[in-house]
Amino acid sequence: MRFKLIVVFVEDDKTELVLETAREYGATGATVITNARGEGTVRPRTFLGLSLETQRDVVLMLVEEHLSRTILEAVARAAAFDDTPGTGIAFQIDVEDAVGVRHQVEKLVPLIEGEI
């Protein structure tokens, strides 16, 4: 079984929405790294030297490759990444090897049997 790593940078108030959507489309788990900071094409505003940017989270999901594109697109739609600038981004990376995922594989096999 092959995997992809979906990386999502998202405003912290949309993290739960991203997690729920990903699970609904077949993700079996995620790691959330809180308090990330990002900068896009427009520099963050400041007031008296204090940053006014919203807090971001990084969501990492190791997903089966046949489900990855569907999960990626569903997360982008749910969080409105393409509709609202600065909301967040998501991308996927090929994973060459993964260990410690045996329990996920057992849950994924029935989901993807028809696709492999």
mmCIF file of C-alpha atoms in Angstrom:
data_model
loop_
_atom_site.group_PDB
_atom_site.id
_atom_site.type_symbol
_atom_site.label_atom_id
_atom_site.label_comp_id
_atom_site.label_asym_id
_atom_site.label_seq_id
_atom_site.Cartn_x
_atom_site.Cartn_y
_atom_site.Cartn_z
ATOM 1 C CA MET A 1 0.000 0.000 0.000
ATOM 2 C CA ARG A 2 1.311 3.434 -0.949
ATOM 3 C CA PHE A 3 0.764 6.663 0.954
ATOM 4 C CA LYS A 4 0.807 10.411 0.430
ATOM 5 C CA LEU A 5 1.397 13.076 3.037
ATOM 6 C CA ILE A 6 -1.172 15.846 2.939
ATOM 7 C CA VAL A 7 0.110 19.052 4.520
ATOM 8 C CA VAL A 8 -2.441 21.727 5.388
ATOM 9 C CA PHE A 9 -1.624 25.216 6.639
ATOM 10 C CA VAL A 10 -4.893 26.616 7.979
ATOM 11 C CA GLU A 11 -6.272 29.329 10.242
ATOM 12 C CA ASP A 12 -6.698 27.812 13.678
ATOM 13 C CA ASP A 13 -10.448 28.436 13.728
ATOM 14 C CA LYS A 14 -10.811 26.093 10.712
ATOM 15 C CA THR A 15 -8.610 23.255 11.978
ATOM 16 C CA GLU A 16 -11.517 21.179 13.309
ATOM 17 C CA LEU A 17 -13.386 21.632 10.034
ATOM 18 C CA VAL A 18 -10.329 20.368 8.129
ATOM 19 C CA LEU A 19 -9.980 17.355 10.434
ATOM 20 C CA GLU A 20 -13.681 16.427 10.252
ATOM 21 C CA THR A 21 -13.758 16.800 6.461
ATOM 22 C CA ALA A 22 -10.604 14.725 5.976
ATOM 23 C CA ARG A 23 -11.934 11.942 8.192
ATOM 24 C CA GLU A 24 -15.267 11.993 6.334
ATOM 25 C CA TYR A 25 -13.369 11.362 3.069
ATOM 26 C CA GLY A 26 -11.169 8.538 4.380
ATOM 27 C CA ALA A 27 -8.320 9.975 6.457
ATOM 28 C CA THR A 28 -7.611 7.726 9.440
ATOM 29 C CA GLY A 29 -5.756 10.259 11.578
ATOM 30 C CA ALA A 30 -3.776 13.471 11.674
ATOM 31 C CA THR A 31 -1.108 15.360 13.565
ATOM 32 C CA VAL A 32 -1.790 19.014 14.343
ATOM 33 C CA ILE A 33 1.069 21.409 14.987
ATOM 34 C CA THR A 34 -0.287 24.559 16.610
ATOM 35 C CA ASN A 35 0.965 28.132 16.622
ATOM 36 C CA ALA A 36 2.509 28.206 13.161
ATOM 37 C CA ARG A 37 3.161 31.533 11.508
ATOM 38 C CA GLY A 38 3.044 32.260 7.808
ATOM 39 C CA GLU A 39 3.373 35.097 5.392
ATOM 40 C CA GLY A 40 1.794 35.342 1.945
ATOM 41 C CA THR A 41 1.975 37.935 -0.792
ATOM 42 C CA VAL A 42 0.745 40.657 1.557
ATOM 43 C CA ARG A 43 2.853 41.334 4.638
ATOM 44 C CA PRO A 44 0.989 41.002 7.958
ATOM 45 C CA ARG A 45 -0.314 44.211 9.505
ATOM 46 C CA THR A 46 1.095 45.526 12.727
ATOM 47 C CA PHE A 47 -0.141 47.970 15.342
ATOM 48 C CA LEU A 48 2.511 49.605 17.508
ATOM 49 C CA GLY A 49 4.889 46.793 16.622
ATOM 50 C CA LEU A 50 2.438 44.012 17.525
ATOM 51 C CA SER A 51 1.375 41.569 14.835
ATOM 52 C CA LEU A 52 -2.328 41.430 13.936
ATOM 53 C CA GLU A 53 -2.120 38.190 11.971
ATOM 54 C CA THR A 54 -4.355 35.250 12.785
ATOM 55 C CA GLN A 55 -2.910 32.101 14.287
ATOM 56 C CA ARG A 56 -2.269 29.146 11.983
ATOM 57 C CA ASP A 57 -2.065 25.402 12.480
ATOM 58 C CA VAL A 58 -0.240 22.797 10.422
ATOM 59 C CA VAL A 59 -2.175 19.571 9.858
ATOM 60 C CA LEU A 60 -0.246 16.496 8.682
ATOM 61 C CA MET A 61 -2.161 13.497 7.368
ATOM 62 C CA LEU A 62 -0.674 10.277 6.048
ATOM 63 C CA VAL A 63 -3.338 8.949 3.662
ATOM 64 C CA GLU A 64 -3.645 6.121 1.171
ATOM 65 C CA GLU A 65 -2.740 7.342 -2.330
ATOM 66 C CA HIS A 66 -6.104 6.431 -3.926
ATOM 67 C CA LEU A 67 -7.908 8.628 -1.383
ATOM 68 C CA SER A 68 -5.430 11.505 -1.284
ATOM 69 C CA ARG A 69 -6.713 13.711 -4.125
ATOM 70 C CA THR A 70 -10.324 13.415 -2.942
ATOM 71 C CA ILE A 71 -9.314 14.344 0.619
ATOM 72 C CA LEU A 72 -7.161 17.246 -0.603
ATOM 73 C CA GLU A 73 -9.967 18.703 -2.720
ATOM 74 C CA ALA A 74 -12.600 18.207 -0.001
ATOM 75 C CA VAL A 75 -10.442 20.004 2.570
ATOM 76 C CA ALA A 76 -9.818 22.889 0.158
ATOM 77 C CA ARG A 77 -13.550 23.243 -0.547
ATOM 78 C CA ALA A 78 -14.597 23.016 3.106
ATOM 79 C CA ALA A 79 -12.049 25.600 4.266
ATOM 80 C CA ALA A 80 -12.636 27.843 1.208
ATOM 81 C CA PHE A 81 -8.931 28.023 0.347
ATOM 82 C CA ASP A 82 -9.567 29.123 -3.249
ATOM 83 C CA ASP A 83 -12.372 31.531 -2.317
ATOM 84 C CA THR A 84 -10.791 33.589 0.447
ATOM 85 C CA PRO A 85 -7.161 34.759 0.268
ATOM 86 C CA GLY A 86 -5.055 33.988 3.331
ATOM 87 C CA THR A 87 -7.357 31.221 4.579
ATOM 88 C CA GLY A 88 -4.800 28.479 4.048
ATOM 89 C CA ILE A 89 -3.164 26.113 1.600
ATOM 90 C CA ALA A 90 -2.907 22.352 1.237
ATOM 91 C CA PHE A 91 -0.661 20.107 -0.814
ATOM 92 C CA GLN A 92 0.352 16.467 -1.014
ATOM 93 C CA ILE A 93 3.766 14.826 -1.124
ATOM 94 C CA ASP A 94 4.665 11.284 -2.196
ATOM 95 C CA VAL A 95 5.802 9.081 0.687
ATOM 96 C CA GLU A 96 8.457 6.544 -0.199
ATOM 97 C CA ASP A 97 8.180 4.392 2.942
ATOM 98 C CA ALA A 98 6.096 4.412 6.102
ATOM 99 C CA VAL A 99 6.222 2.306 9.256
ATOM 100 C CA GLY A 100 3.852 2.188 12.194
ATOM 101 C CA VAL A 101 0.759 2.304 9.993
ATOM 102 C CA ARG A 102 -0.386 -1.309 10.200
ATOM 103 C CA HIS A 103 -3.586 -0.455 12.077
ATOM 104 C CA GLN A 104 -4.451 2.204 9.497
ATOM 105 C CA VAL A 105 -3.880 -0.291 6.687
ATOM 106 C CA GLU A 106 -6.366 -2.704 8.281
ATOM 107 C CA LYS A 107 -9.048 0.021 8.249
ATOM 108 C CA LEU A 108 -8.176 1.219 4.747
ATOM 109 C CA VAL A 109 -8.259 -2.112 2.908
ATOM 110 C CA PRO A 110 -12.088 -2.349 2.827
ATOM 111 C CA LEU A 111 -12.320 1.281 1.636
ATOM 112 C CA ILE A 112 -10.018 0.909 -1.350
ATOM 113 C CA GLU A 113 -10.351 -2.747 -2.387
ATOM 114 C CA GLY A 114 -12.155 -1.830 -5.600
ATOM 115 C CA GLU A 115 -9.543 0.754 -6.592
ATOM 116 C CA ILE A 116 -6.375 -1.349 -6.360
#
